[in-house]
Each structure stands twice: as C-alpha cells, then as structure tokens.
Amino acid sequence: PASAEVGRAPGPPDGGWGWAVVFGAFVSIGFAYAFPKGLAIFYKEIRYFFGTSYSEVAWISSIMLATTYGAGPISSILVNRYGSRPVVMFGGLLCGVGMISAAFCTSILQLYICVGFITGFGLALNLQPSVIIIGKYFLKRRPIANGLAMAGSPVMLCTLAPLNQFLFDNFGWRGSFLILGAILLNCCVAGALFRPIGAGTATVKTQGTEEGKDALKAKIIEDGMEKSSPPDIPTENKTEEEGEKDCFEKINQYLDFSLFKHRGFLTYLIGNVLMFLGFFAPIVFLAPYAKHTGIDEYSAAFLLSILAIVDMVARPATGIIANSRWVRPRIQYFFSFAIAFNGACHLLCPLASSYTGLIVYSSFFGLAFGMVCAMLFETLMDLVGAARFTSAVGLVTIAECCTILLGPPIGGILIDTFGDYKYMFIKCGAVMVLAGTFLFIMNYYNYRMLAKEEKERKSKEEDPKSVRTENEGRNNWNKDSAQDGPELEPLREEGEGVKKKINGT
C-alpha cells in the first residue's frame, strides 16, 4: 500500500517566492481594475473621429467591465484545469492582441469587439487567477498579501492617467493603443511568476483496487441486464441519462455548484450584489460633480488623484489590520463596517459644497474604498476555504456583473431626471449602508449557527456512549412499537411524548 504522504500537496509557505507571486498579482490586478478607467482620456477624440455620441463611446468601458466580470466562471474553469500561470499568460496575450487590433479599427462596432470583448476577456483571465494563487502561497499572512496585491489598482490608475495623456498628445489615439497593447503584454511576464506551488492532492489507487472495481461494475451491469425486461427493449435511455450525469459531474468538477447550499457564501453573494449597485458610480461622477459646482477641470481631476493616493495607502494598511489577532477571527464584521462606512461617506457628500469639503470627501472615500477592496476576496476565502475559492470567485463575479453594469447608468438616469448630482450620491450611499447592515446581521447569525454546530459536534465526540445508548433505545422502541397491537396505542402515544421531550432537551 502507498504511504499517506504520497500525492499530498505542500502547505502554503507564507513567504519566500510568495512575495514574487504577490508582485505579479500586483501588476495583473492593477491592469484589470485600472485599465478600463484609464481609457476615458481617449473617448473625446474617438467620438469626434467616428462621429458618434458620448454614450455610444462610453459603452466601450461598460462592455469591457461586463466581460471582465461576466467571464468569471470561464476563468475559474480554466484555472482548475490548467493552473494560474498559463491562464494569466494567455490573458496577457489576449489583452495585447485586442489593443493592437483596436488601433486599426474603422468603426465603433469594431472597437466594441477588440477593446470591449477581447481585451475585457483577457483582463478576466488576469484578475481571478492572480487572486487565487495568493491563497495557495499564503495562509497566516494572507490578508497582508491580498492588501498588497489589491494596491496595484490605485497605483496603476495614478500611473496610467498621466501616461495615457502623454501618449495621446504625442501619438494620437491609434498610436496610443499600439503602445498600450505592448504594455499589456507585461501581464505575460507577471503570469510567469506564478510558479505552481506543488502537485495537487492525488488519490493513489492500487491495481488490485481498480480491477476489483471493474469486476464489481461488470457484475452489476450483468445483474441488471438479467433482471431487466425482455431483451428487445433498448437501453439507450439509460445510457443517455448516464451520459448527462457524467457531463454534469465534469462541469461540477471545475465549478462547484454545491456552494449555493453554503450559508456563508449565499450571505456574501447577496450582500455584494447589492453593494455593487452603488460601488463604482461615485468614482465615475466625482469629477463631473466637482465641475457642476463650479470647480475648474484640473482641480476636479486632482480629486481623483487624492482618492487614488489615499486608496493606495489604505489597502495594505487594511491588510495589516485584518491580519491582527483581534480582527482576523471576525473579519466578516470588519468587512461589513467598511461597506457601511463607504455608504455613509456618499450620504454626506451633498453637504460638501466647497472645494475643501470635496477634498475631505475624496480622502474619506479613498479610505473606505481601499478598505472594501482589500478585503473583498479575503472575506470570501475566509468563508469557503482555499479549496473551493476558485469556483466561488467565478460564481460571484458572474452574479456581480449585472449590478456593475447597471450601477453607473442608474446614477446617470437620476442626474438627468432631477438635474442634480446629490440624488445619485444619496442612492449609492443608501444602497451600501443597506448592504453593510445586511452583511453584519447575517454574519452574526452565521457565526452563532457555526458555534452551535461546533458545540453539538464536540458534545457527540466527547460522549459516544450516550449516542450509542440513545440509538439503541430508539431501535428498541421502534421494535416494540412494531410488535404491539392496537390495544397498546395509548401507551405508544405516551412514550412518543416522552421521547420528544428527551430529544428537545
């Protein structure tokens, strides 16, 4: 027989090459989150070049974001099948091909395909594997590693915004797309750092076991054929059912749909879908709101820089705090507080009428935004574990795709309807406060239920005799009840009442 150590995967090293993996995730996650926002600099020129409206050009980023989140299950399946390294490298290649092809587009529809779908799908193949590989390299320091990796988004946003403006001033939008396509190929280099940590847990089977299973399977099939109806009845239906079952098992092997029975996962999913209705809209409309209040363009753009700088510091700091022994055991409460704090900032934003007030709002918004982003995937891994995290990320992102796509347009409708930005901020704030409150209450319920289940399990393990005695007594009672006649019905009812009381206590 094979030893117990054969096929066992090594544990997370919590350091070493893991920090190189964090750097690769820093680059990949930074491009995935910041690149769709940085393209807004080229929209004005593209609108004039193709003679389209601003809303038609704005669909480029919307399609890219929707594809990045909507392709989550596909990315999860590919990671489970091939690992993180080849998936990220292939995603970087797709990003480069999409942007280089976009430089030769002659219509807005071709830009939708090249930039929106091809580049967006490449970014999806960069985002999820980068988050997943961190969970394989880190356990004790995982919140810190996640915070450092997620800090790539504000750093890339601060870098891409002036870089895109420089490229546009010197090379135009076509030349800029060519250079950006070459820059995105660096995701392949980042993916090359994702060295597999070790072979997955494999089940070692002996030849005798395999032969025994084959023989047993053949025996069952023969017995079934002998006991079946006349031989002229076809057995194609049975074969089709087995084929469908095998197909479903193969899909479930790469994408674990049993997570929808997981209490903590469902709580996280509902809370996050609700949160994303108000998560991105304030960033999109912050600069236009500042211009609406009479602030010049450069000062309005500087508000986004303040937000990004505070966000850059907040993410690793949040990872350090979340990794402390006071916060780590109840990190779900900390995540709920961050979401509610984010919503409270939006609710108070309409009170900031001066530029100084908007600077204060941008600072607190950057802090709250960084806190949420730093714990976004850490809390999910805390709930479902590292083994099921790959499937969980894929299922969550496909559900979040709809609200991410609808959030900014709903905010725009409120602005067009009322002619004021404050209703958009109030909507986003109310939605996020509601999501934070929901997550806090449901996580409290989940922690209570987990503690209760753990207590019951320990009590059963500590007192196996009582369990065996209870089962024997129940079996004897069932035997007596089956042998008794109708004349003993009152005694049987009285005994059932006593048994219910015992089970209740």
XYZ file of C-alpha atoms in Angstrom:
505
model
C 0.000 0.000 0.000
C 1.085 3.569 -0.736
C 2.185 5.758 2.126
C -0.035 8.581 3.383
C 2.411 11.259 2.170
C 2.150 10.268 -1.496
C 0.208 12.821 -3.546
C -0.215 15.233 -0.657
C 0.072 18.911 -1.603
C 2.564 21.004 0.399
C 1.228 23.708 2.695
C 1.410 27.451 1.972
C 4.970 28.731 2.589
C 3.738 32.194 3.748
C 6.771 33.889 2.236
C 9.747 33.131 0.020
C 8.727 33.007 -3.625
C 5.255 34.028 -2.481
C 6.338 37.679 -2.439
C 7.290 37.413 -6.122
C 3.812 35.999 -6.702
C 2.348 38.993 -4.849
C 4.280 41.324 -7.168
C 2.914 39.512 -10.223
C -0.613 39.735 -8.800
C 0.013 43.431 -8.085
C 0.655 44.018 -11.815
C -2.170 41.805 -13.102
C -4.832 43.081 -10.701
C -3.700 46.670 -11.281
C -4.226 46.394 -15.034
C -7.531 44.532 -14.619
C -9.094 47.226 -12.418
C -7.401 50.430 -13.639
C -7.196 49.942 -17.402
C -10.944 50.366 -18.170
C -10.971 53.631 -16.180
C -7.836 54.994 -17.859
C -9.282 54.718 -21.372
C -11.704 57.599 -20.726
C -8.997 60.060 -21.852
C -9.333 58.893 -25.469
C -13.147 58.976 -25.634
C -13.490 62.599 -26.722
C -11.186 62.179 -29.721
C -12.743 58.810 -30.659
C -16.209 60.402 -30.552
C -15.151 63.139 -32.993
C -13.263 60.684 -35.230
C -16.221 58.310 -35.710
C -18.956 60.945 -35.394
C -20.798 59.130 -32.600
C -22.372 60.249 -29.333
C -20.619 60.142 -25.970
C -22.964 57.422 -24.678
C -22.011 55.157 -27.604
C -18.310 55.635 -26.880
C -18.868 55.086 -23.134
C -20.167 51.596 -23.928
C -16.541 50.560 -24.609
C -15.667 50.630 -20.902
C -19.049 49.175 -19.928
C -18.592 46.191 -22.245
C -15.021 45.729 -21.014
C -16.067 45.721 -17.334
C -19.046 43.448 -18.000
C -16.839 40.990 -19.898
C -14.172 41.079 -17.179
C -16.700 40.124 -14.505
C -19.011 38.026 -16.676
C -16.198 35.713 -17.805
C -15.536 34.751 -14.179
C -16.811 31.146 -14.436
C -14.784 30.548 -17.608
C -11.665 31.833 -15.873
C -12.351 29.617 -12.845
C -12.786 26.530 -15.030
C -9.530 27.241 -16.872
C -7.645 27.780 -13.597
C -8.963 24.500 -12.173
C -7.977 22.710 -15.362
C -4.614 24.254 -16.264
C -3.475 26.339 -13.267
C -2.937 30.068 -12.791
C 0.314 30.568 -14.720
C -0.777 29.592 -18.285
C -4.171 31.272 -17.866
C -2.641 34.639 -16.887
C -0.055 34.449 -19.667
C -2.744 33.678 -22.235
C -4.871 36.522 -20.829
C -1.974 38.971 -21.212
C -1.549 37.850 -24.817
C -5.270 38.441 -25.469
C -5.053 41.934 -23.941
C -2.143 42.856 -26.180
C -3.798 41.450 -29.312
C -7.075 43.246 -28.526
C -5.497 46.693 -28.073
C -3.167 46.346 -31.072
C -6.119 45.284 -33.245
C -8.134 48.258 -31.936
C -5.516 50.626 -33.394
C -6.639 49.558 -36.893
C -10.428 49.699 -36.307
C -12.575 51.693 -38.736
C -15.895 51.697 -36.823
C -17.165 51.946 -33.270
C -18.553 48.389 -33.525
C -15.061 47.044 -34.177
C -13.843 48.875 -31.062
C -16.588 47.169 -29.073
C -15.241 43.800 -30.206
C -11.496 44.473 -29.918
C -11.382 46.635 -26.790
C -14.616 45.564 -25.094
C -14.740 41.810 -25.615
C -11.203 40.638 -26.491
C -9.300 42.906 -24.081
C -12.029 42.521 -21.433
C -11.796 38.728 -21.646
C -8.008 38.965 -21.354
C -8.368 41.082 -18.207
C -10.767 38.478 -16.773
C -8.075 35.829 -17.266
C -5.672 38.111 -15.363
C -7.888 39.057 -12.413
C -9.128 35.809 -10.899
C -6.011 33.615 -11.216
C -3.988 36.392 -9.560
C -6.308 36.357 -6.536
C -6.478 32.565 -6.436
C -2.704 31.970 -6.475
C -2.233 34.186 -3.392
C -4.458 31.846 -1.382
C -2.171 28.941 -2.301
C 1.029 30.705 -1.226
C -0.240 32.397 1.958
C -2.312 31.393 4.967
C -1.156 33.276 8.101
C -0.151 36.394 6.149
C -2.895 36.130 3.555
C -4.716 39.404 4.451
C -1.420 41.326 4.139
C -0.633 39.661 0.802
C -4.126 40.396 -0.515
C -3.880 44.025 0.600
C -0.530 44.498 -1.162
C -1.779 42.838 -4.348
C -5.002 44.863 -4.420
C -2.934 48.055 -4.040
C -1.993 47.561 -7.685
C -5.292 49.128 -8.756
C -4.725 52.670 -7.370
C -1.023 52.588 -8.277
C -1.816 51.664 -11.890
C -4.609 54.253 -12.008
C -2.210 57.009 -10.893
C 0.322 55.817 -13.485
C -1.981 55.211 -16.448
C -3.838 58.543 -16.252
C -0.794 60.801 -16.976
C 0.757 58.172 -19.253
C -2.352 57.984 -21.443
C -2.478 61.784 -21.664
C 1.203 61.884 -22.687
C 0.707 59.167 -25.311
C -2.378 60.882 -26.706
C -0.633 64.259 -27.016
C 2.314 62.729 -28.903
C 0.910 59.773 -30.863
C -2.897 60.177 -31.089
C -5.373 57.524 -30.081
C -4.260 54.943 -32.669
C -0.584 55.153 -31.752
C -1.507 55.137 -28.067
C -3.496 51.920 -28.498
C -0.479 50.259 -30.146
C 1.806 51.233 -27.259
C -0.793 50.251 -24.638
C -1.128 46.845 -26.308
C 2.619 46.353 -25.944
C 2.468 47.470 -22.287
C -0.321 44.991 -21.554
C 1.927 42.164 -22.764
C 3.759 42.624 -19.453
C 0.881 40.650 -17.925
C 2.521 37.608 -19.535
C 5.684 38.372 -17.539
C 3.606 38.755 -14.363
C 1.925 35.427 -15.066
C 5.312 33.734 -15.489
C 5.983 34.496 -11.806
C 3.008 32.331 -10.764
C 5.041 29.178 -10.228
C 2.840 26.229 -9.194
C 3.313 25.516 -5.510
C 3.127 21.741 -5.915
C 1.123 18.861 -7.224
C -2.480 18.700 -6.159
C -3.738 16.065 -3.821
C -3.971 12.887 -5.807
C -5.633 9.655 -4.804
C -3.270 6.723 -5.142
C -5.065 3.623 -6.308
C -3.583 0.140 -6.486
C -4.041 -2.107 -9.474
C -5.987 -4.603 -7.392
C -8.482 -1.926 -6.338
C -9.008 -0.868 -9.936
C -9.522 -4.463 -11.061
C -11.913 -5.086 -8.188
C -13.961 -2.017 -9.076
C -14.059 -3.020 -12.749
C -15.172 -6.520 -11.845
C -17.849 -5.197 -9.478
C -19.090 -2.792 -12.124
C -19.287 -5.587 -14.730
C -21.147 -7.809 -12.255
C -23.713 -5.066 -11.540
C -24.262 -4.493 -15.260
C -24.746 -8.212 -15.873
C -27.220 -8.495 -12.989
C -29.109 -5.506 -14.299
C -29.294 -6.988 -17.789
C -30.582 -10.298 -16.431
C -33.269 -8.656 -14.264
C -34.394 -6.246 -16.957
C -37.452 -6.670 -19.184
C -37.417 -8.550 -22.467
C -34.118 -8.189 -24.287
C -35.707 -6.376 -27.228
C -36.281 -3.245 -25.073
C -33.496 -0.745 -25.911
C -31.257 0.577 -23.141
C -30.404 3.853 -24.876
C -32.369 5.908 -22.333
C -30.224 4.601 -19.508
C -27.053 5.362 -21.455
C -28.248 8.896 -22.182
C -29.049 9.504 -18.511
C -25.599 8.252 -17.506
C -24.020 10.496 -20.138
C -25.910 13.534 -18.860
C -24.907 12.673 -15.309
C -21.258 12.305 -16.318
C -21.397 15.651 -18.146
C -22.836 17.397 -15.080
C -20.200 15.777 -12.862
C -17.452 17.031 -15.179
C -18.826 20.589 -15.056
C -19.229 20.408 -11.280
C -15.641 19.191 -11.027
C -14.388 22.552 -12.302
C -17.206 24.767 -10.987
C -18.630 23.744 -7.607
C -22.357 24.495 -7.702
C -22.820 22.991 -4.228
C -21.660 26.385 -2.930
C -25.233 27.577 -3.358
C -26.043 25.386 -0.325
C -23.330 27.149 1.710
C -24.882 29.604 4.191
C -21.884 31.943 4.366
C -21.407 32.010 0.590
C -25.037 32.944 -0.056
C -24.797 35.763 2.502
C -21.652 37.104 0.848
C -23.172 36.809 -2.640
C -26.392 38.697 -1.821
C -24.568 41.431 0.097
C -22.004 42.012 -2.656
C -24.540 42.040 -5.484
C -26.455 44.723 -3.578
C -23.262 46.653 -2.743
C -22.092 46.940 -6.365
C -25.210 48.926 -7.276
C -23.546 51.895 -5.571
C -19.856 50.992 -5.583
C -18.462 52.373 -8.865
C -20.901 55.179 -9.701
C -19.435 57.764 -7.248
C -15.987 57.378 -8.835
C -17.408 57.895 -12.315
C -19.356 61.020 -11.357
C -16.968 62.619 -8.822
C -15.124 64.840 -11.340
C -18.327 65.875 -13.213
C -19.938 66.730 -9.862
C -16.980 68.958 -8.977
C -17.259 70.727 -12.343
C -21.005 71.099 -11.761
C -20.281 73.036 -8.556
C -18.051 75.494 -10.465
C -14.593 73.952 -9.919
C -12.123 74.037 -12.833
C -11.144 70.876 -14.739
C -7.643 70.417 -13.309
C -8.836 70.818 -9.713
C -11.664 68.365 -10.380
C -9.207 65.826 -11.805
C -6.977 66.329 -8.757
C -9.794 64.953 -6.565
C -9.384 61.568 -8.266
C -5.646 61.741 -7.610
C -6.303 62.359 -3.902
C -8.705 59.422 -3.844
C -6.164 57.150 -5.552
C -3.292 58.176 -3.225
C -5.342 57.534 -0.068
C -6.603 54.282 -1.592
C -3.009 53.262 -2.287
C -2.119 53.577 1.409
C -5.424 52.204 2.733
C -5.238 48.783 1.048
C -2.005 47.436 2.558
C -2.821 49.109 5.891
C -6.194 47.349 5.911
C -4.460 44.056 5.161
C -2.191 44.511 8.183
C -5.121 45.374 10.459
C -7.205 42.464 9.133
C -4.311 40.096 9.823
C -4.156 41.052 13.522
C -5.334 38.550 16.115
C -8.175 40.862 17.178
C -9.709 41.280 13.703
C -8.820 38.080 11.828
C -11.262 35.770 13.684
C -14.167 38.159 12.959
C -13.056 39.671 9.669
C -16.605 39.497 8.283
C -17.714 42.180 10.763
C -14.813 44.396 9.679
C -15.849 43.978 6.030
C -19.460 44.892 6.863
C -18.272 48.011 8.687
C -16.136 49.052 5.678
C -19.124 48.811 3.317
C -21.397 50.786 5.662
C -18.645 53.388 6.179
C -18.360 53.729 2.399
C -22.095 54.358 2.141
C -22.037 56.915 4.961
C -19.398 58.922 3.039
C -21.694 59.088 -0.010
C -24.667 60.148 2.089
C -22.659 63.067 3.489
C -21.178 64.089 0.127
C -24.010 66.531 -0.839
C -23.102 68.572 2.260
C -19.650 69.281 0.759
C -20.392 72.392 -1.309
C -16.861 73.882 -1.353
C -13.640 72.519 -2.835
C -12.223 71.931 0.651
C -15.272 69.842 1.511
C -14.799 67.774 -1.647
C -11.151 67.170 -0.735
C -12.258 65.850 2.662
C -14.909 63.676 0.982
C -12.359 62.304 -1.530
C -9.965 61.428 1.300
C -12.578 59.514 3.307
C -13.952 57.951 0.131
C -10.466 56.724 -0.812
C -10.026 55.256 2.669
C -13.384 53.454 2.600
C -12.922 52.295 -0.999
C -9.487 50.859 -0.192
C -10.808 49.055 2.880
C -13.543 47.330 0.900
C -11.261 46.358 -2.000
C -8.541 44.997 0.301
C -10.982 42.573 1.980
C -13.207 41.802 -0.999
C -11.635 38.409 -1.772
C -10.111 37.733 1.653
C -13.562 37.512 3.262
C -14.775 35.130 0.551
C -11.791 32.829 1.113
C -12.399 33.022 4.863
C -15.940 31.722 4.293
C -15.455 28.931 1.738
C -11.796 27.969 2.232
C -8.925 27.888 -0.227
C -10.009 24.610 -1.841
C -13.372 25.958 -3.060
C -12.250 29.551 -3.565
C -11.646 29.179 -7.317
C -15.239 28.142 -8.006
C -16.590 30.711 -5.535
C -14.850 33.613 -7.309
C -16.252 32.533 -10.666
C -19.816 32.258 -9.377
C -19.618 35.584 -7.509
C -18.254 37.601 -10.428
C -20.912 36.377 -12.860
C -23.599 37.464 -10.384
C -21.912 40.840 -9.770
C -21.633 41.509 -13.493
C -25.246 42.723 -13.804
C -25.160 45.228 -10.937
C -21.736 46.535 -12.001
C -23.152 47.208 -15.465
C -26.368 48.801 -14.123
C -24.915 50.932 -11.298
C -23.487 53.904 -13.287
C -26.402 54.082 -15.790
C -28.927 54.232 -12.928
C -26.919 57.067 -11.387
C -26.920 58.854 -14.754
C -30.696 58.494 -15.034
C -31.129 60.108 -11.601
C -28.880 63.006 -12.631
C -30.786 63.525 -15.904
C -34.167 63.289 -14.167
C -33.550 65.669 -11.255
C -30.764 67.793 -12.734
C -28.727 67.388 -9.537
C -25.939 65.014 -8.517
C -26.941 64.723 -4.871
C -29.691 62.182 -5.549
C -27.160 59.884 -7.201
C -24.868 60.066 -4.149
C -27.809 59.515 -1.785
C -28.882 56.449 -3.769
C -25.387 54.960 -3.722
C -24.955 55.698 -0.018
C -28.303 54.201 0.969
C -27.664 51.028 -1.039
C -24.231 50.496 0.503
C -25.399 51.173 4.065
C -28.188 48.637 3.480
C -25.683 46.090 2.120
C -23.331 46.610 5.086
C -26.175 46.244 7.592
C -27.432 43.085 5.870
C -23.971 41.511 5.910
C -23.438 42.416 9.581
C -26.738 40.841 10.696
C -26.387 37.716 8.560
C -22.745 37.203 9.546
C -23.754 37.445 13.210
C -26.385 34.761 12.559
C -23.847 32.648 10.661
C -21.281 32.862 13.475
C -23.952 31.872 16.037
C -25.020 28.879 13.959
C -21.413 27.758 13.407
C -20.711 27.962 17.140
C -23.852 25.952 17.878
C -22.973 23.282 15.321
C -19.422 23.047 16.643
C -20.697 22.667 20.216
C -23.054 19.863 19.188
C -20.285 18.102 17.309
C -17.916 18.259 20.278
C -20.587 17.019 22.668
C -21.190 14.000 20.459
C -17.477 13.264 20.170
C -16.926 13.546 23.938
C -19.851 11.283 24.875
C -20.108 8.464 22.310
C -21.762 6.131 24.823
C -24.773 8.368 25.188
C -25.150 8.493 21.425
C -24.960 4.702 21.180
C -27.409 4.264 24.072
C -29.817 6.725 22.536
C -29.695 4.920 19.176
C -30.177 1.521 20.821
C -33.125 2.823 22.834
C -34.675 4.295 19.694
C -34.280 0.998 17.824
C -35.802 -0.971 20.712
C -38.706 1.432 20.899
C -39.336 1.048 17.169
C -39.254 -2.758 17.513
C -41.699 -2.694 20.439
C -43.975 -0.341 18.547
C -43.955 -2.594 15.502
C -44.820 -5.693 17.587
C -47.534 -4.059 19.711
C -51.151 -4.262 18.635
C -53.856 -1.572 18.534
C -54.708 -2.078 22.188
C -51.426 -0.511 23.273
C -51.949 2.686 21.280
C -52.307 4.979 24.372
C -49.026 3.685 25.836
C -47.322 4.212 22.489
C -48.539 7.826 22.283
C -47.342 8.489 25.850
C -43.930 7.019 25.024
C -43.638 9.179 21.921
C -44.360 12.259 24.035
C -41.591 11.328 26.481
C -39.196 10.709 23.563
C -39.988 14.133 22.076
C -39.249 15.787 25.413
C -35.918 13.971 25.670
C -34.956 14.964 22.141
C -35.998 18.546 22.814
C -33.770 18.840 25.888
